[in-house]
mmCIF file of C-alpha atoms in Angstrom:
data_model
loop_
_atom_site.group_PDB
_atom_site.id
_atom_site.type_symbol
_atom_site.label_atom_id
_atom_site.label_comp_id
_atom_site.label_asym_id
_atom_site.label_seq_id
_atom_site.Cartn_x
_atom_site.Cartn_y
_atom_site.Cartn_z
ATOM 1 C CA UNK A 1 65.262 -41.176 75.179
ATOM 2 C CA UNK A 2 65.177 -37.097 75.603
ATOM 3 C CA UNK A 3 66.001 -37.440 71.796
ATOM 4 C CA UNK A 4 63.286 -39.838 70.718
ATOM 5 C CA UNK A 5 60.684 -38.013 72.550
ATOM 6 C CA UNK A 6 61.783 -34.903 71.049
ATOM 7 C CA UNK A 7 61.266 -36.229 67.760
ATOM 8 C CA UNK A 8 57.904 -38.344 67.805
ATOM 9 C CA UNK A 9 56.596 -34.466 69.229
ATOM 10 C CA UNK A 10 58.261 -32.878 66.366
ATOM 11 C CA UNK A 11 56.693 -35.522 63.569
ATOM 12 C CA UNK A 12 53.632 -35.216 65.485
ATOM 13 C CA UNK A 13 53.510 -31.683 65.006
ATOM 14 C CA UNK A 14 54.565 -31.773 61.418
ATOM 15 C CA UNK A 15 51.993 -34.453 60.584
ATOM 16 C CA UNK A 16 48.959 -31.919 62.332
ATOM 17 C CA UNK A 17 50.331 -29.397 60.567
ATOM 18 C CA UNK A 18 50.670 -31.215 56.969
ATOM 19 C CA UNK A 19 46.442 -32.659 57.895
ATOM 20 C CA UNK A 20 45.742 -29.215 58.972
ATOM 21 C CA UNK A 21 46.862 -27.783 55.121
ATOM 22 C CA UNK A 22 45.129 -30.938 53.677
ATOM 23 C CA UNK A 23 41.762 -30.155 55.175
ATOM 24 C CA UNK A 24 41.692 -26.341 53.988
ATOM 25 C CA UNK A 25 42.697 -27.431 50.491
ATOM 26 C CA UNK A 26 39.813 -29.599 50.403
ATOM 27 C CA UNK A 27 37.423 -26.890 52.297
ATOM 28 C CA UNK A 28 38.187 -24.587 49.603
ATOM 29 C CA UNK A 29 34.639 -24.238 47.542
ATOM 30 C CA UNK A 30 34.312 -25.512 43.592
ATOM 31 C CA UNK A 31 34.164 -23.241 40.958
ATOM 32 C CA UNK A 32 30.372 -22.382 40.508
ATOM 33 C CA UNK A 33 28.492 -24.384 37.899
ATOM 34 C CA UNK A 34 27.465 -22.444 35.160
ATOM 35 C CA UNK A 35 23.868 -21.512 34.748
ATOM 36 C CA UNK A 36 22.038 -23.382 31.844
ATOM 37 C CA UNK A 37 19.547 -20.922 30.897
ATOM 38 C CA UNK A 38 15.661 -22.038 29.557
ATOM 39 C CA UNK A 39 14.313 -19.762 28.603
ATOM 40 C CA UNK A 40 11.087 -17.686 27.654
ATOM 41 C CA UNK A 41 10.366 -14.511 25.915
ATOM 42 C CA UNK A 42 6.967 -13.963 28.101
ATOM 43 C CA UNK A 43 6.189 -10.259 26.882
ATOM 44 C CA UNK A 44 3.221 -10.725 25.680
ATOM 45 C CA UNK A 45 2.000 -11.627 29.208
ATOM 46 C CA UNK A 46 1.104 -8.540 30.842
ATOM 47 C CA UNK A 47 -1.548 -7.906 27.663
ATOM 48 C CA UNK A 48 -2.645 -11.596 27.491
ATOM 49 C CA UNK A 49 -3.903 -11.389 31.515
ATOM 50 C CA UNK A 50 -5.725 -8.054 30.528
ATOM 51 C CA UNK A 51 -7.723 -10.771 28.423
ATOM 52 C CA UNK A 52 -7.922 -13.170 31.392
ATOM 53 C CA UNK A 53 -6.149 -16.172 28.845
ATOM 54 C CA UNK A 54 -6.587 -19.569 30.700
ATOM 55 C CA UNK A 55 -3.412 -21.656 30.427
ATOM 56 C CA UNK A 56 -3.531 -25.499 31.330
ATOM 57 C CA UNK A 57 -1.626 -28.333 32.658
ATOM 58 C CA UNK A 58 -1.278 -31.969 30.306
ATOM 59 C CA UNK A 59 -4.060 -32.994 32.744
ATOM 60 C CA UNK A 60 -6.477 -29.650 31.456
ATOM 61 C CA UNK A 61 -6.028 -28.188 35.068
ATOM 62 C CA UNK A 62 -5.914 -24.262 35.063
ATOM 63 C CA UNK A 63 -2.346 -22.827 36.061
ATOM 64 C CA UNK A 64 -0.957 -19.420 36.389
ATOM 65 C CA UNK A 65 1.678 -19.319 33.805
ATOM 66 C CA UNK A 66 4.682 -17.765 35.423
ATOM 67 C CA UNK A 67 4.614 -20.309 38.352
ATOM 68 C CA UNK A 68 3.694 -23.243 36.089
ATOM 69 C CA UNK A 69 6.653 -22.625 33.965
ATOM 70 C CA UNK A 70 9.330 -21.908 36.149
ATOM 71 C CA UNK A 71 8.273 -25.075 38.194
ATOM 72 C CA UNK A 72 8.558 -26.585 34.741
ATOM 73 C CA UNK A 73 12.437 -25.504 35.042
ATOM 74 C CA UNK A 74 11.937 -22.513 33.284
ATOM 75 C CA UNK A 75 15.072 -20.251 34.738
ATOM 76 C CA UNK A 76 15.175 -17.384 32.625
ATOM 77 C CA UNK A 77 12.226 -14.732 31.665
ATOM 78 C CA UNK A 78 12.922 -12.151 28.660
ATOM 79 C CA UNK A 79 10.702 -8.985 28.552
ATOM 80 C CA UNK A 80 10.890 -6.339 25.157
ATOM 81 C CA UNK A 81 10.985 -2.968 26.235
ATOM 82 C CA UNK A 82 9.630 -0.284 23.856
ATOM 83 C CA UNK A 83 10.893 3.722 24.242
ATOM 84 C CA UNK A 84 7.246 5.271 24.230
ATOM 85 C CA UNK A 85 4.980 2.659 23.156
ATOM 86 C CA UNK A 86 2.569 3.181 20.549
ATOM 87 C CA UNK A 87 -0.195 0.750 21.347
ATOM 88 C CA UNK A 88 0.028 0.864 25.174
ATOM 89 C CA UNK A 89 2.544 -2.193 25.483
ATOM 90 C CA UNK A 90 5.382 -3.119 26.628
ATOM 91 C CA UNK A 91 5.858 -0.353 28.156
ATOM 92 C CA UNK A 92 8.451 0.699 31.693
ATOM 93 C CA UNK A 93 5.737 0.404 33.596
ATOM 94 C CA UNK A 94 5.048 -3.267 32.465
ATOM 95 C CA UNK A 95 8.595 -3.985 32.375
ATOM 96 C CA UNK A 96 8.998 -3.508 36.013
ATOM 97 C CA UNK A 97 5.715 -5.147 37.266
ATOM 98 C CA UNK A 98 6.347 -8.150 35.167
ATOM 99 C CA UNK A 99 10.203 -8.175 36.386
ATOM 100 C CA UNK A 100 9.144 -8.027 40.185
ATOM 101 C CA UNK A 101 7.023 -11.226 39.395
ATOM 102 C CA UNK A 102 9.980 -13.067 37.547
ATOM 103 C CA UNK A 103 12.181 -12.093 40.635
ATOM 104 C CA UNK A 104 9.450 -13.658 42.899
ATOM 105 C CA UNK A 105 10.051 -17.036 41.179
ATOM 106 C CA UNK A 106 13.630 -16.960 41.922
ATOM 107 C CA UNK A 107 14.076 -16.890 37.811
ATOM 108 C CA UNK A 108 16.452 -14.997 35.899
ATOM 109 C CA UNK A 109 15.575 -11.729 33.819
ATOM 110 C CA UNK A 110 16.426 -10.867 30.428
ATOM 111 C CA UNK A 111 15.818 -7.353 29.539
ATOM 112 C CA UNK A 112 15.103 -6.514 25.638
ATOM 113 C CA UNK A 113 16.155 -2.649 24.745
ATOM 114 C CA UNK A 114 14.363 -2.539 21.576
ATOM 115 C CA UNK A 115 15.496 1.119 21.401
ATOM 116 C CA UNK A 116 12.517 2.138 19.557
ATOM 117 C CA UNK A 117 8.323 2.688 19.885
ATOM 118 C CA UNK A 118 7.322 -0.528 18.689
ATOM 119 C CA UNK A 119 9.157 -3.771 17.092
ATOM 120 C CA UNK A 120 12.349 -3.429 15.826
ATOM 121 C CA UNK A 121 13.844 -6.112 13.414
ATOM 122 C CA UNK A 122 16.299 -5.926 10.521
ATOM 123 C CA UNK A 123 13.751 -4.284 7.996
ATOM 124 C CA UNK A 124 12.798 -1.586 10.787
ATOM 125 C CA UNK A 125 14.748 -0.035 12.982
ATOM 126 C CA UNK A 126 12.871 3.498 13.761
ATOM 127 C CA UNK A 127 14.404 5.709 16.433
ATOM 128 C CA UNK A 128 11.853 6.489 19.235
ATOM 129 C CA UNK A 129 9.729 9.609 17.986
ATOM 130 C CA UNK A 130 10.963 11.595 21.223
ATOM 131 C CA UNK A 131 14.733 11.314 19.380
ATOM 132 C CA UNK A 132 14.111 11.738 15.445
ATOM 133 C CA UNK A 133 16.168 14.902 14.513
ATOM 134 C CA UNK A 134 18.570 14.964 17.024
ATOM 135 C CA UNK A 135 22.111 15.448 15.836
ATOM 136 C CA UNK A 136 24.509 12.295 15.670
ATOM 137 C CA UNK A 137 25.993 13.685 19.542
ATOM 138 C CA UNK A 138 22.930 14.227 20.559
ATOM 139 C CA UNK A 139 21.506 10.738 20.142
ATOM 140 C CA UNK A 140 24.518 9.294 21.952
ATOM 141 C CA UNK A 141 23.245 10.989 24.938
ATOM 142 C CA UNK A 142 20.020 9.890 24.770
ATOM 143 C CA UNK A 143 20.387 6.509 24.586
ATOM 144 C CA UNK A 144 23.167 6.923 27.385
ATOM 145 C CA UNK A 145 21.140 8.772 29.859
ATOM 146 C CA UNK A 146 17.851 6.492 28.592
ATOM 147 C CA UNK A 147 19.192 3.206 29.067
ATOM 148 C CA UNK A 148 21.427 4.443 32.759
ATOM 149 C CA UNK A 149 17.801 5.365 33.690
ATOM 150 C CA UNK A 150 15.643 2.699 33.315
ATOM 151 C CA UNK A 151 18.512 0.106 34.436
ATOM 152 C CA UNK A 152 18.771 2.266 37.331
ATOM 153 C CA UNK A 153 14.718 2.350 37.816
ATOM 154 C CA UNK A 154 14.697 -1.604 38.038
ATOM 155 C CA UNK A 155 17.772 -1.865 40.270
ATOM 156 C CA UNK A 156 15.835 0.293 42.733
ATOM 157 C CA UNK A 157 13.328 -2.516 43.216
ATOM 158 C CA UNK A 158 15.661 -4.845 43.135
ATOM 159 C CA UNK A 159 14.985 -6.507 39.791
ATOM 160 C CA UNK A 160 18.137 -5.586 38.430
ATOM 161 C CA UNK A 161 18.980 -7.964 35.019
ATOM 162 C CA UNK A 162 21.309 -10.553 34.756
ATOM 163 C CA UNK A 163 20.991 -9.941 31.197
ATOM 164 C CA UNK A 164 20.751 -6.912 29.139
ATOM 165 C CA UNK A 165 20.076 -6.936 25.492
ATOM 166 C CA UNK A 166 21.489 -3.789 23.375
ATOM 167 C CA UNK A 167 19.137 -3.440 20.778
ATOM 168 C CA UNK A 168 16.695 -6.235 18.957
ATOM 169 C CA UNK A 169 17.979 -7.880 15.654
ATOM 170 C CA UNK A 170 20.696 -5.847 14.848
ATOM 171 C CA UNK A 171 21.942 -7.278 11.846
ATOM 172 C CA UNK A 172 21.325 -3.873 10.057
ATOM 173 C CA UNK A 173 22.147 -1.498 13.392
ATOM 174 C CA UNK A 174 19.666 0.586 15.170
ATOM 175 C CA UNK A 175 18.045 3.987 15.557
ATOM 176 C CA UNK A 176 18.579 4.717 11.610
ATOM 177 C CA UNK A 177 20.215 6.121 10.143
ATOM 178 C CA UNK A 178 22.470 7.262 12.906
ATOM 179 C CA UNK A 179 23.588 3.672 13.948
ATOM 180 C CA UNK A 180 22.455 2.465 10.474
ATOM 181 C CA UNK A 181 24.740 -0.756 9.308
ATOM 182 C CA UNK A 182 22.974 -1.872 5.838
ATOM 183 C CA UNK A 183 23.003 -0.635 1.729
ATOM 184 C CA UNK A 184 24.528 2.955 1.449
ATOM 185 C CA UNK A 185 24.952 2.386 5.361
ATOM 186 C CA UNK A 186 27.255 -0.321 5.210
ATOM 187 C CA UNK A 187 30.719 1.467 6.195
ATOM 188 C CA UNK A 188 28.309 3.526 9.635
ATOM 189 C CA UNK A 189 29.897 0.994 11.899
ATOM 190 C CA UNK A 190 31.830 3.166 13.742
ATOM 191 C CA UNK A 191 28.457 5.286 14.443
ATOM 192 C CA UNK A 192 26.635 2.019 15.489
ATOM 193 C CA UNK A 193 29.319 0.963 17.635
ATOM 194 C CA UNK A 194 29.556 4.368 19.874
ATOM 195 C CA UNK A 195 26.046 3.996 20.547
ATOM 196 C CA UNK A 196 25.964 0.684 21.623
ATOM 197 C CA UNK A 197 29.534 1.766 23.250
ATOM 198 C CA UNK A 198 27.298 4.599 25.290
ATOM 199 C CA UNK A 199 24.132 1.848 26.017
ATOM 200 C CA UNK A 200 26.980 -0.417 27.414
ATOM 201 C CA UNK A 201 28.881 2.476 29.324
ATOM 202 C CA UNK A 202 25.157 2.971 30.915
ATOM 203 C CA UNK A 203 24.872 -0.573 32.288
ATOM 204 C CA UNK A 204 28.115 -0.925 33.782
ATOM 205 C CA UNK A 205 27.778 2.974 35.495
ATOM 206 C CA UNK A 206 24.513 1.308 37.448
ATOM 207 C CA UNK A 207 26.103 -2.403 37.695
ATOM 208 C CA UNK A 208 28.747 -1.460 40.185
ATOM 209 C CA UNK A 209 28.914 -5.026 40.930
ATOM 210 C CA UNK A 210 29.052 -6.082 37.159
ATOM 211 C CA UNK A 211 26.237 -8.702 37.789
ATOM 212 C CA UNK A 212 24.763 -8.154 34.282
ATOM 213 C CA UNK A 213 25.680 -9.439 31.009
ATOM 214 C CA UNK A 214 25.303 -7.368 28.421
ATOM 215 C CA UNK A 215 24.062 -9.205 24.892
ATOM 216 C CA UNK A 216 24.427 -8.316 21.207
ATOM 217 C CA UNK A 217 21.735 -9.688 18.980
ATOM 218 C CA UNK A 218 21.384 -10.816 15.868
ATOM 219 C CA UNK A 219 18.654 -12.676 13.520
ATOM 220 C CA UNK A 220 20.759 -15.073 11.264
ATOM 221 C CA UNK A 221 22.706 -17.838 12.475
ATOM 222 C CA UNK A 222 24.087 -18.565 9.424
ATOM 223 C CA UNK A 223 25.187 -15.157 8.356
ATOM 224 C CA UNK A 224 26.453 -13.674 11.926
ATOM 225 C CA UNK A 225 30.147 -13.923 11.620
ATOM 226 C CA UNK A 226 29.926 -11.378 9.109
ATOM 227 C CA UNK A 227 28.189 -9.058 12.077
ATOM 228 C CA UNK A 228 30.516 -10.184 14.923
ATOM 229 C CA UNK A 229 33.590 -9.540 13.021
ATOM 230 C CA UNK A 230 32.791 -5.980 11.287
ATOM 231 C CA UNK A 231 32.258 -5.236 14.968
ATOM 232 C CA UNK A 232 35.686 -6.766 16.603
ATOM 233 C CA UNK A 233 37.766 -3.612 15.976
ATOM 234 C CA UNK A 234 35.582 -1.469 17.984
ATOM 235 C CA UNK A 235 36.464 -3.832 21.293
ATOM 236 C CA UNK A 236 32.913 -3.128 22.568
ATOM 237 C CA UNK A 237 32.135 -4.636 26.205
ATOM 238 C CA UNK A 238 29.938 -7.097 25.527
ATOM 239 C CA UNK A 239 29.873 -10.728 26.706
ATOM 240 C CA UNK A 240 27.129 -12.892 24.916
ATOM 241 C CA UNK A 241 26.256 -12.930 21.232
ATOM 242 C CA UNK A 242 22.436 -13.374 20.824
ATOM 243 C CA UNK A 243 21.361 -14.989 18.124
ATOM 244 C CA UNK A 244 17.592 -16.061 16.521
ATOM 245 C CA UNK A 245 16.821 -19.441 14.932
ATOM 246 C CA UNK A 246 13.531 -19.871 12.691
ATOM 247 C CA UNK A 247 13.799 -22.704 10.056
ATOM 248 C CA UNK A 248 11.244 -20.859 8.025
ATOM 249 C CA UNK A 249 13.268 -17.916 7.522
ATOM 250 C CA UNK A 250 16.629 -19.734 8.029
ATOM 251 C CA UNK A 251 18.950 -22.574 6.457
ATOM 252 C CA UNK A 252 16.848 -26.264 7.494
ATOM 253 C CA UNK A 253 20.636 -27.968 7.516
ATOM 254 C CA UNK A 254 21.245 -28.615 10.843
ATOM 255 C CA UNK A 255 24.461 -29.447 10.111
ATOM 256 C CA UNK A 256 25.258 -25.894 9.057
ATOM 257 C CA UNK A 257 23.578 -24.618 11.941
ATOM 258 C CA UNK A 258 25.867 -26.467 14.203
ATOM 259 C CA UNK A 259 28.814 -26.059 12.214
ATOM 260 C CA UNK A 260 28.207 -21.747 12.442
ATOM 261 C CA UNK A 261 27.918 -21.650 16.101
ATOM 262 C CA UNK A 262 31.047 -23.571 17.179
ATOM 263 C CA UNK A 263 32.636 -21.097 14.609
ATOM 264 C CA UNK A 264 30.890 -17.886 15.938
ATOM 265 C CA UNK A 265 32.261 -19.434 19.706
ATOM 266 C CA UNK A 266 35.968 -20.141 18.498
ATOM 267 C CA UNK A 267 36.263 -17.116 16.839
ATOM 268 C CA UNK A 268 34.793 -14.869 19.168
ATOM 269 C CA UNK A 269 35.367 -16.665 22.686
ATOM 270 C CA UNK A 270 31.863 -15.090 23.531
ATOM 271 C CA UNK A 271 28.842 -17.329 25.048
ATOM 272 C CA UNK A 272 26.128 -17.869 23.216
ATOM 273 C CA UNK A 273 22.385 -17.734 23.739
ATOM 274 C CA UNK A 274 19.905 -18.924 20.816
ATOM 275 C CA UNK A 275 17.726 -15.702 22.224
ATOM 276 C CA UNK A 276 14.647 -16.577 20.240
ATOM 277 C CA UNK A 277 13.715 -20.146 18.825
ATOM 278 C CA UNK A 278 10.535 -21.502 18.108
ATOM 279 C CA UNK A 279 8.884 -24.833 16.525
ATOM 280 C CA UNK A 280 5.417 -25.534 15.121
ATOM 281 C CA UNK A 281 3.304 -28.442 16.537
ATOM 282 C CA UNK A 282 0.927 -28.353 14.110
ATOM 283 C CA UNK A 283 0.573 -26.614 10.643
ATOM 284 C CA UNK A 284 -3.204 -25.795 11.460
ATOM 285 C CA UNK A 285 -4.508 -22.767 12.476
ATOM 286 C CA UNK A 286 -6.993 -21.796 15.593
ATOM 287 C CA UNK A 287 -7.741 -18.131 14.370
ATOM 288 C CA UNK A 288 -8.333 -16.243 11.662
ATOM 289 C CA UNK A 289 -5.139 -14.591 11.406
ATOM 290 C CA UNK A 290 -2.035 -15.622 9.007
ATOM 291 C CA UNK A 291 0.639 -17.734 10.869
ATOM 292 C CA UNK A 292 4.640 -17.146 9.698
ATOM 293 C CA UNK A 293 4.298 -20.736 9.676
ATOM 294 C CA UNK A 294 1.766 -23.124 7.861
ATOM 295 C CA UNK A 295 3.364 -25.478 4.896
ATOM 296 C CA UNK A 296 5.911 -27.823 5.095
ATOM 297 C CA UNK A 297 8.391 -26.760 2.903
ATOM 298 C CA UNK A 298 8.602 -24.006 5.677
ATOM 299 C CA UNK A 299 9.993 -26.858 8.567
ATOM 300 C CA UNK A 300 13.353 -29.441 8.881
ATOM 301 C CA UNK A 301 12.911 -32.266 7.496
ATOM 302 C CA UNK A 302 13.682 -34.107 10.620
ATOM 303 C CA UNK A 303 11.230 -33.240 12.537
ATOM 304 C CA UNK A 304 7.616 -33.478 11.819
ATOM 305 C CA UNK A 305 4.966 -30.331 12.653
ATOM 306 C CA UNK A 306 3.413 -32.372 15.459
ATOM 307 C CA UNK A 307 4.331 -32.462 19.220
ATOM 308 C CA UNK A 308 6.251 -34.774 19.523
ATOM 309 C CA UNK A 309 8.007 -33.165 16.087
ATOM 310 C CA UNK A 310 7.977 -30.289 18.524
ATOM 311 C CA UNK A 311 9.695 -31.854 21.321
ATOM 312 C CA UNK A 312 12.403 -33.608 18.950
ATOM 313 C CA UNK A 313 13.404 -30.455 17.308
ATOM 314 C CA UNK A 314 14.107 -28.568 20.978
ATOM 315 C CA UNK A 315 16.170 -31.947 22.149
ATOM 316 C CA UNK A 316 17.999 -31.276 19.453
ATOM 317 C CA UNK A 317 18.546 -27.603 19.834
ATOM 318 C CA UNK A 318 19.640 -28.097 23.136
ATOM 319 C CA UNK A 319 22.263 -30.929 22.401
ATOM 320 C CA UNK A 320 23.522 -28.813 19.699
ATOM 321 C CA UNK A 321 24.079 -25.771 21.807
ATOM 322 C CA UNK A 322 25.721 -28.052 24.870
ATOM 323 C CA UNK A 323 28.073 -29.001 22.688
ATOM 324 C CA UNK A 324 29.092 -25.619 21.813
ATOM 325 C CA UNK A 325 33.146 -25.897 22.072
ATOM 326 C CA UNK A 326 34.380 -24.513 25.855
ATOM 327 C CA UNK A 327 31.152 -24.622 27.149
ATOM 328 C CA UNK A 328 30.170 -21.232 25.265
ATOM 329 C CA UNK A 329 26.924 -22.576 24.423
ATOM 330 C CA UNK A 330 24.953 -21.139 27.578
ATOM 331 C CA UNK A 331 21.417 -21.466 26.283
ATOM 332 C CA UNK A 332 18.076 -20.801 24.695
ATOM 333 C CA UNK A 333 14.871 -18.594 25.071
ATOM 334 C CA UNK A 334 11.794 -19.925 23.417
ATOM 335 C CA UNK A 335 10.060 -17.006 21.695
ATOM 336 C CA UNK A 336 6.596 -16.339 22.901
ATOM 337 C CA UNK A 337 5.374 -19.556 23.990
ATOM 338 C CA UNK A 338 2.204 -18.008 25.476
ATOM 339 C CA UNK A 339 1.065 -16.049 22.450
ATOM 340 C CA UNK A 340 -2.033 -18.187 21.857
ATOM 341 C CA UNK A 341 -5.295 -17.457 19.878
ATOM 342 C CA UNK A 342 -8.841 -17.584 22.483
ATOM 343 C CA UNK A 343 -11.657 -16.136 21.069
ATOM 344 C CA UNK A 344 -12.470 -12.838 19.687
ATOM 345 C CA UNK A 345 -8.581 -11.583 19.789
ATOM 346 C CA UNK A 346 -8.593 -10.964 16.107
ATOM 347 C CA UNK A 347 -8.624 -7.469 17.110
ATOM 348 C CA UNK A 348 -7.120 -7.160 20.213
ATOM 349 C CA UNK A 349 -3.907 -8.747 21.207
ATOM 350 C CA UNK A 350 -1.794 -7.534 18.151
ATOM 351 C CA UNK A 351 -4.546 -8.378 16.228
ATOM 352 C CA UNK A 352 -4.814 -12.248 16.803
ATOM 353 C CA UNK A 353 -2.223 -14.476 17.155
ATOM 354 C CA UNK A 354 0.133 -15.696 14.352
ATOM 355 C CA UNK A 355 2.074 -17.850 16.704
ATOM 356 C CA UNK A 356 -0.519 -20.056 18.056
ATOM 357 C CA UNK A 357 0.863 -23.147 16.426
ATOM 358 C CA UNK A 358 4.459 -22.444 17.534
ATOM 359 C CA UNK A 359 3.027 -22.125 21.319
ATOM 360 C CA UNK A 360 3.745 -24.555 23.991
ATOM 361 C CA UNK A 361 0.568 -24.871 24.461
ATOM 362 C CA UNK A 362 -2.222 -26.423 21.968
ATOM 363 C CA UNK A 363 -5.290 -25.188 21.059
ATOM 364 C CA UNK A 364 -7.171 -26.080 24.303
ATOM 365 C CA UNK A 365 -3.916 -24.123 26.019
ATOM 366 C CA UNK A 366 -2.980 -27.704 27.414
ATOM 367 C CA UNK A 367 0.388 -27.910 28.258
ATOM 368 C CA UNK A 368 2.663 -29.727 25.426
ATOM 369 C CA UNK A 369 5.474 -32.522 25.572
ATOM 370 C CA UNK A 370 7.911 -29.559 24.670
ATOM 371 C CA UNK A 371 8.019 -28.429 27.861
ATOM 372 C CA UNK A 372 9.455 -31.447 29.470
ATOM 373 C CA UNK A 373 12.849 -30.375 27.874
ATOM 374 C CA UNK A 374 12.382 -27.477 30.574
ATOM 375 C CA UNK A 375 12.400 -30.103 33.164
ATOM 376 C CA UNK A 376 15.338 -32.614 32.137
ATOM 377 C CA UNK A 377 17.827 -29.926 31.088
#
């Protein structure tokens, strides 16, 4: 009887025991779902409310952008930064207003280096006046102790990025001709690496957490490998590959497009973020400036310039980057949905718009169907 007792206690123990184990295997927390960024490249903001631009709901009701958007499901904000600007814009000073505002949201914050005084793209890449003639070492500690400072400016008020961009539209390097990649340039990638090695070495010096992601950026989805791969024996410390899609500049096969990013993703193991995309709802114009868009041999086939062509092409964007193999497809960023014309701009902002027909918003500023992909994503 001694016996027995002994051993109902003992399974009795066991069994607590073997619950007790159960219960703190199934306390232990998921693996965190990974963020599904929709985006917005709002830098043209802080010059647009200088101009007091009303933006609307679908119902014509005034809204301030930033909140509208981000209620719309909006969850990342990217902001260009330019060295010294030369028309006024997009300056530090913006930068971190605009950032505190994006933080207030609760949305995440893409920072743009352009690394230069005004746009940079692969046709221009002109170093910041403040470093033209500096020697080859010389320029690697500038845009070392440049980019440690501003990062370390914006974590001070707390609007530290969660992503970083090294440089806009690489494809042909930056700061030429020291980190110059293209024509009698083409075998400078070891200079254009160890200054993107130095921007990089920057971040992480301030991000003692290593919150941010840094981003390399290029224009062409179609001809990117090329760019990745020059750059893979240089083992730079970089964890998404940026890339731009614009049908007008760009192959219209979607197929292709598809087909280039699974490669970029299996070959690289990187995420990817289509960093700047953009579709026109109409082919009309409600300015007097040129738009880069305006004739239909310029669009895809499969989706008409309309809104609801609009809204088609970014449900297909998104599908196409979700099924990115091992979930490396992490995103998008519409490019400058806010950029539209209102009257007399033709010679202030930038001298007119020639985006207003790639805006989410039409010609009255309503609110488009486009933006209900913000929403159900």
């Amino acid at each position: 009887m001694k016996y027995f007792k002994f051993l109902l206690l003992s399974l009795t123990i066991t069994s607590c025991n073997s619950s007790d184990n159960t219960i703190e295997e199934d306390l232990t927390p998921p693996d965190p779902t990974p963020v599904f960024y929709k985006g917005m490249d709002l830098s043209f903001q802080s010059e647009l409310e200088d101009h007091s631009v009303t933006y609307r709901d679908v119902n014509g009701s005034p809204v301030d952008l930033l909140n509208y958007v981000t209620n719309k499901g909006t969850n990342l904000v990217r902001l260009k930064l330019w060295h010294t600007s030369q028309n006024g814009e997009n300056t530090l000073s913006d930068v971190k207003a605009y950032a505190t505002r994006i933080k207030n949201t609760g949305s995440n914050f893409l920072l743009d280096f352009h690394y230069s005084d005004f746009w940079a793209d692969p046709g221009t890449q002109t170093p910041p006046v403040a470093w033209q003639n500096m020697t080859d070492e010389e320029i690697r500690i500038a845009i070392y102790e440049y980019t440690k400072d501003v990062v370390t400016q914006l974590k001070n008020q707390n609007t530290l990025p969660e992503i970083i961009q090294i440089g806009n539209k690489t494809d042909s390097g930056f700061l030429w001709n020291y980190g110059k990649v293209w024509d009698e340039f083409s075998n400078n990638w070891g200079n254009y690496a160890a200054l993107v090695r130095e921007a990089i070495r920057a971040v992480r010096e301030v991000d003692t957490e290593n919150k941010v992601k840094i981003m390399l950026h290029h224009s062409n989805v179609e001809h990117s490998i090329y760019f990745f791969t020059e750059l893979e024996p240089f083992a730079l410390d970089y964890d998404i590959i940026g890339l731009s899609y614009y049908p007008q500049y760009q192959t219209k096969d979607l197929n292709l497009v598809a087909n280039k990013l699974n490669i970029l993703a299996t070959t690289f193991g990187k995420d990817i973020l289509m960093v700047e995309v953009a579709y026109p709802f109409t082919l009309q114009w409600d300015d007097n400036q040129n738009n880069y868009i305006g004739s239909l041999n310029q669009i895809i086939p499969e989706f008409s310039p309309t809104p609801e062509g609009q809204k088609a092409y970014m449900e297909w964007l998104v599908t196409t980057i979700k099924n990115i193999p091992e979930n490396h497809g992490i995103g998008f960023c519409y490019w400058a949905p806010d950029w539209v014309s209102f009257p007399n701009n033709d010679t202030s902002v930038s001298g007119g718009s020639a985006w207003e027909n790639q805006c989410l918003f039409d010609f009255d500023h309503k609110a488009l169907p486009a933006l209900d992909i913000f929403s159900n994503n």
